[in-house]
Amino acid sequence: MTVFPFAPWLAQSNDRKQQLAALGFAAVLFCSSISLAADTNNSADPAQYQGADRSQRLIEGAKKEKELTMYTSAPVDDMSVVTAAFEKKYGVTVKIWRASSEQVLQRGVAEARSGRTDADVFDTNGPEMEALHREKLLQEVKSPYLADLIPLAIQPHREWIGTRLNIFVAAYNTNLIKKEDLPKTYQDLLNPKWKGKLGIEASDADWFSGVIANLGEAAGLKLFRDIVATNGISVRSGHTLLTNLVASGEVPLALTVYNYKAEQLKNNGAPIDWFVIAPAAIARANGIGVARRPPHPYAAVLFFDFMLTDAQELLFKRDFVPTSKKVDTPLNKIPLMFVDSKVYLDEEAKWSKLYQDIIIKQSR
């Protein structure tokens, strides 16, 4: 945007008409400059470009930029597989800053408010991606590959897109708990045999909102108060940590692990398996969005496209549930109930307080 400096000669003029005429002329120049800049930017903006040479233009631009920066909450071992494939294919380096989903959001907002934009792309949980959208930190990418995704993956505003599903399941240590003894419903967790054996992740208020919606609010809240009072629930921070604690036997039964991480450990020979407590597993989209003013716009959009195409098969091989309709996986055929990131964000204060009061504080 062009900014015209204050012109002292306007204030010194004694002719009111001259002042108005000069101001009008300046306004015309100002508006014209904005219009010209907008036209130029729109025609060159890689996020909006839809020409036949789109891929070629993105690749050429990204190679000139040489790198991009991604803020993500995904485990490094999982995301490094994706970034390594991208770097090998295009010769563009991906710099990763990894933290919790809350920290990804906080850093993005803090940098924007200080006038900085360090991240090219954000990759994290749906509610945090929706919050980044509401903070006006993301932009729509008119990618031709959106047509390959399930409807759940595409938000109405299209400023972030779901690339995979995080499915909350229960996991148990197979050396400590027999399959036939597993709880079939949440009411079964009231059985005294689960005393001291249950674990949960500290930030799963969105999971909690989905489970309570299934159970009915009054009955569901009372049930979890009773479960905590009767048998207790060990609270741990980090889904990967919680899953590893199940595998080690420190937490015999965890209520909120991501199915892909339990599947990874199981496939590597760990004594862990996962299951769904009726009536359904809670699922939430994780997604990617391009920053509104990315330092490396071509590389950012190229990586965005990569996450919707090549990366979908890579994610599947890492036991994620990808959102591409071109990847068939049995993991997305279990009974699911989806968390709407927009609705949860609107009600976050309510569910965070309930989760804290019923689960976190009472479990200490």
XYZ file of C-alpha atoms in Angstrom:
364
model
C 0.000 0.000 0.000
C 1.334 3.430 -0.930
C 1.186 6.011 1.858
C 1.308 9.688 0.929
C 3.162 11.874 3.430
C 1.513 14.946 4.899
C 2.063 17.917 2.566
C 2.849 21.120 4.490
C 1.961 23.314 1.530
C -1.678 22.288 1.902
C -1.839 23.806 5.355
C -0.120 26.973 4.217
C -2.580 27.661 1.370
C -5.118 30.442 2.056
C -7.386 29.349 -0.762
C -9.987 26.861 0.503
C -10.811 25.706 -3.027
C -7.133 25.117 -3.726
C -6.891 22.999 -0.593
C -9.896 20.859 -1.558
C -8.694 20.505 -5.139
C -5.246 19.448 -3.989
C -6.695 16.955 -1.517
C -8.956 15.553 -4.203
C -6.017 15.134 -6.568
C -4.019 13.392 -3.851
C -6.958 11.070 -3.122
C -7.236 10.143 -6.810
C -3.530 9.340 -6.917
C -3.823 7.322 -3.692
C -6.798 5.255 -4.890
C -5.193 4.736 -8.277
C -2.022 3.441 -6.650
C -4.034 0.996 -4.510
C -5.979 -0.228 -7.527
C -2.816 -0.680 -9.566
C -1.090 -2.500 -6.715
C -4.103 -4.765 -6.224
C -4.282 -5.621 -9.894
C -0.569 -6.360 -9.997
C -0.649 -8.452 -6.837
C -3.721 -10.447 -7.893
C -2.226 -11.375 -11.233
C 1.039 -12.450 -9.599
C -0.285 -13.910 -6.307
C 0.575 -17.625 -6.310
C -2.251 -18.403 -3.847
C -4.854 -17.059 -6.270
C -3.309 -18.002 -9.602
C -5.217 -20.646 -11.569
C -3.586 -20.544 -14.998
C -2.582 -23.635 -16.958
C 1.053 -23.049 -16.005
C 0.260 -22.884 -12.263
C 2.485 -25.814 -11.228
C 5.403 -24.632 -13.330
C 5.098 -21.119 -11.935
C 4.987 -22.398 -8.350
C 8.022 -24.642 -8.811
C 10.106 -21.937 -10.479
C 9.174 -19.378 -7.814
C 9.805 -21.790 -4.943
C 13.247 -22.727 -6.247
C 14.187 -19.060 -6.356
C 12.983 -18.610 -2.767
C 14.905 -21.770 -1.776
C 13.127 -22.314 1.550
C 9.978 -22.013 3.633
C 9.143 -22.031 7.335
C 6.379 -24.142 8.848
C 4.901 -23.864 12.333
C 3.440 -27.242 13.300
C 2.274 -29.308 16.248
C 2.814 -32.626 14.441
C 5.443 -34.973 15.904
C 8.805 -34.318 14.275
C 9.320 -37.959 13.284
C 6.060 -37.908 11.341
C 6.403 -34.488 9.720
C 10.073 -35.002 8.812
C 9.045 -37.839 6.494
C 6.791 -35.412 4.610
C 9.288 -32.540 4.503
C 12.130 -34.817 3.382
C 10.032 -35.989 0.421
C 9.158 -32.385 -0.470
C 12.790 -31.290 -0.286
C 13.906 -34.218 -2.433
C 11.264 -33.512 -5.074
C 11.677 -29.745 -5.357
C 15.040 -28.852 -3.815
C 13.344 -26.423 -1.406
C 14.331 -26.527 2.275
C 11.592 -26.721 4.923
C 12.404 -25.163 8.287
C 10.201 -26.538 11.067
C 9.257 -24.872 14.335
C 7.425 -27.490 16.380
C 5.383 -26.854 19.515
C 1.947 -27.594 20.968
C -1.091 -26.476 18.997
C -1.746 -23.744 21.564
C 1.825 -22.455 21.225
C 1.619 -22.490 17.427
C -1.458 -20.271 17.655
C 0.052 -18.002 20.300
C 3.275 -17.469 18.379
C 1.489 -16.754 15.128
C -0.769 -14.171 16.778
C 2.067 -12.563 18.751
C 4.250 -12.160 15.683
C 1.417 -10.697 13.634
C 0.618 -8.140 16.326
C 4.259 -7.096 16.426
C 4.255 -6.584 12.661
C 6.222 -9.750 11.858
C 5.421 -12.725 9.650
C 7.964 -15.507 10.042
C 5.787 -18.521 9.204
C 4.908 -19.376 5.621
C 2.497 -22.158 6.561
C 0.724 -23.300 9.717
C -0.052 -26.981 10.360
C -1.961 -27.883 13.509
C -5.286 -28.898 15.101
C -8.586 -27.721 13.658
C -9.654 -25.385 16.500
C -6.303 -23.581 16.434
C -6.403 -23.347 12.643
C -9.883 -21.850 12.889
C -8.584 -19.357 15.452
C -5.766 -18.348 13.066
C -8.421 -17.756 10.404
C -10.429 -15.552 12.775
C -7.287 -13.586 13.556
C -6.991 -12.972 9.778
C -3.600 -14.652 9.617
C -4.445 -17.063 6.777
C -5.459 -16.772 3.137
C -7.426 -18.899 0.705
C -5.402 -20.969 -1.749
C -7.231 -21.765 -4.967
C -5.719 -25.194 -5.370
C -7.089 -27.606 -7.983
C -6.479 -30.476 -5.544
C -9.305 -29.516 -3.184
C -11.596 -31.560 -5.412
C -9.795 -34.730 -4.260
C -10.661 -34.273 -0.584
C -13.602 -35.399 1.556
C -16.150 -32.611 2.244
C -15.192 -32.460 5.938
C -11.707 -31.294 4.972
C -12.856 -28.102 3.273
C -13.918 -25.161 5.420
C -16.476 -22.699 3.985
C -13.907 -19.883 4.030
C -11.196 -22.192 2.592
C -8.426 -20.478 4.538
C -7.330 -23.752 6.079
C -7.843 -27.261 4.759
C -7.961 -30.565 6.634
C -5.119 -32.838 5.564
C -5.699 -35.682 8.018
C -8.038 -36.817 10.773
C -6.983 -37.171 14.360
C -9.143 -39.931 15.777
C -9.389 -40.145 19.557
C -9.483 -43.742 20.738
C -8.806 -45.615 23.951
C -5.582 -47.619 24.196
C -4.514 -50.351 26.608
C -1.424 -52.292 27.555
C -1.961 -55.825 26.282
C 0.285 -57.319 28.998
C -1.836 -55.813 31.761
C -5.391 -55.883 30.416
C -7.173 -58.659 28.571
C -9.196 -57.753 25.503
C -12.312 -59.414 26.890
C -12.136 -57.203 29.983
C -12.164 -53.888 28.080
C -14.964 -51.411 28.814
C -17.640 -51.311 26.144
C -19.266 -48.086 27.335
C -18.175 -45.117 29.443
C -20.522 -46.341 32.177
C -18.305 -49.440 32.467
C -15.494 -47.185 33.734
C -17.346 -46.927 37.039
C -16.291 -50.518 37.798
C -13.833 -50.494 40.749
C -11.416 -52.687 38.754
C -10.331 -49.528 36.878
C -9.224 -47.730 40.030
C -5.727 -46.283 39.483
C -5.523 -47.607 35.922
C -7.000 -44.786 33.834
C -5.177 -41.984 32.036
C -6.161 -38.991 29.923
C -4.481 -36.105 28.066
C -4.587 -32.674 29.669
C -5.843 -30.629 26.704
C -8.660 -32.774 25.318
C -11.623 -30.537 26.052
C -12.752 -30.889 22.428
C -12.879 -34.687 22.823
C -14.798 -34.176 26.064
C -17.376 -31.968 24.343
C -17.985 -34.660 21.725
C -18.340 -37.487 24.235
C -20.741 -35.475 26.404
C -22.805 -34.619 23.321
C -23.206 -38.364 22.730
C -24.115 -39.104 26.339
C -26.385 -36.104 26.943
C -24.982 -33.124 28.825
C -26.480 -33.611 32.282
C -25.989 -37.389 32.364
C -22.545 -37.215 30.752
C -21.154 -34.626 33.144
C -22.456 -36.543 36.149
C -20.957 -39.777 34.801
C -17.462 -38.326 34.476
C -17.655 -36.717 37.902
C -18.525 -40.149 39.282
C -15.721 -41.889 37.322
C -13.112 -39.468 38.678
C -14.470 -39.717 42.203
C -14.632 -43.519 42.110
C -11.499 -44.547 40.227
C -9.469 -41.405 39.514
C -7.865 -40.471 36.200
C -4.157 -39.774 35.740
C -3.663 -36.596 33.659
C -0.662 -36.366 31.310
C 0.414 -33.636 28.895
C 1.021 -34.765 25.329
C -0.690 -37.474 23.297
C 2.588 -39.068 22.249
C 3.723 -39.206 25.870
C 0.427 -40.713 26.996
C 0.592 -43.372 24.285
C 4.148 -44.288 25.255
C 3.087 -44.553 28.896
C 0.438 -47.081 27.884
C 3.059 -49.086 26.003
C 5.382 -48.994 29.032
C 2.590 -50.054 31.405
C 2.664 -46.909 33.542
C -0.858 -46.061 32.341
C -2.706 -49.362 31.732
C -5.697 -47.751 29.957
C -5.749 -44.302 28.327
C -8.997 -42.723 27.174
C -7.630 -40.188 24.681
C -4.819 -41.245 22.384
C -4.579 -40.700 18.662
C -5.173 -43.985 16.876
C -2.272 -43.484 14.433
C 0.306 -43.229 17.233
C -1.008 -46.335 18.999
C -0.992 -48.127 15.639
C 2.631 -47.099 15.032
C 3.776 -48.475 18.384
C 1.732 -51.639 17.915
C 3.279 -52.245 14.491
C 6.713 -51.809 16.054
C 6.020 -54.606 18.518
C 4.977 -52.637 21.608
C 2.383 -54.278 23.929
C -0.365 -51.823 23.024
C -3.640 -51.902 21.136
C -6.514 -49.477 20.695
C -10.297 -49.715 20.613
C -13.404 -47.537 20.394
C -15.715 -47.006 23.360
C -19.338 -46.962 22.128
C -21.084 -45.323 20.461
C -18.305 -43.730 18.352
C -14.775 -42.425 18.269
C -14.340 -38.661 18.314
C -12.569 -37.330 15.219
C -11.085 -33.914 14.505
C -9.521 -32.539 11.362
C -5.933 -31.342 11.458
C -5.049 -28.949 8.712
C -2.749 -26.631 6.868
C -3.050 -22.976 5.918
C -0.849 -20.470 4.126
C 0.020 -17.291 6.029
C -1.669 -14.140 4.761
C 1.705 -12.509 4.048
C 4.186 -15.384 3.738
C 7.884 -14.519 3.354
C 8.114 -17.248 0.685
C 4.736 -17.226 -1.100
C 5.592 -19.594 -3.961
C 7.203 -22.189 -1.704
C 4.287 -21.891 0.735
C 1.638 -22.625 -1.894
C 3.731 -25.394 -3.441
C 4.009 -27.089 -0.033
C 0.262 -26.582 0.518
C -0.422 -28.474 -2.729
C 2.087 -31.158 -1.741
C 0.204 -31.770 1.517
C -2.981 -32.392 -0.472
C -1.320 -34.766 -2.949
C 1.952 -36.680 -2.427
C 1.869 -36.264 1.350
C -1.503 -38.008 1.646
C 0.011 -41.390 0.818
C 2.988 -40.664 3.101
C 0.632 -39.835 5.969
C -1.295 -43.042 5.335
C 1.936 -45.051 5.550
C 2.519 -43.395 8.937
C -0.919 -44.705 10.043
C -2.677 -41.344 9.819
C -6.161 -41.084 8.335
C -5.695 -38.851 5.265
C -8.520 -36.713 3.879
C -7.877 -37.520 0.213
C -10.554 -39.639 -1.410
C -7.795 -41.213 -3.491
C -6.314 -42.981 -0.442
C -8.343 -45.927 0.809
C -7.846 -46.802 4.466
C -9.789 -49.051 6.849
C -9.024 -46.577 9.644
C -11.699 -44.154 8.454
C -14.388 -46.846 8.419
C -14.830 -47.100 12.190
C -17.843 -45.295 13.774
C -16.917 -41.610 14.001
C -18.352 -38.422 15.425
C -16.681 -35.255 14.165
C -15.786 -32.208 16.231
C -16.808 -29.044 14.374
C -13.857 -26.707 14.923
C -16.011 -23.599 14.412
C -18.638 -24.667 16.949
C -16.032 -25.826 19.462
C -14.126 -22.556 19.161
C -17.327 -20.632 19.920
C -17.927 -22.786 23.009
C -14.290 -23.326 24.002
C -14.510 -21.384 27.271
C -17.425 -23.506 28.439
C -15.832 -26.875 27.622
C -12.368 -25.931 28.813
C -13.792 -24.934 32.192
C -15.855 -28.115 32.487
C -12.864 -30.258 31.526
C -10.665 -28.466 34.029
C -13.214 -28.634 36.842
C -14.324 -32.244 36.332
C -11.192 -33.979 35.034
C -8.015 -31.989 35.608
C -8.542 -30.420 39.040
C -10.345 -33.386 40.578
C -7.702 -35.823 39.347
C -4.889 -34.122 41.251
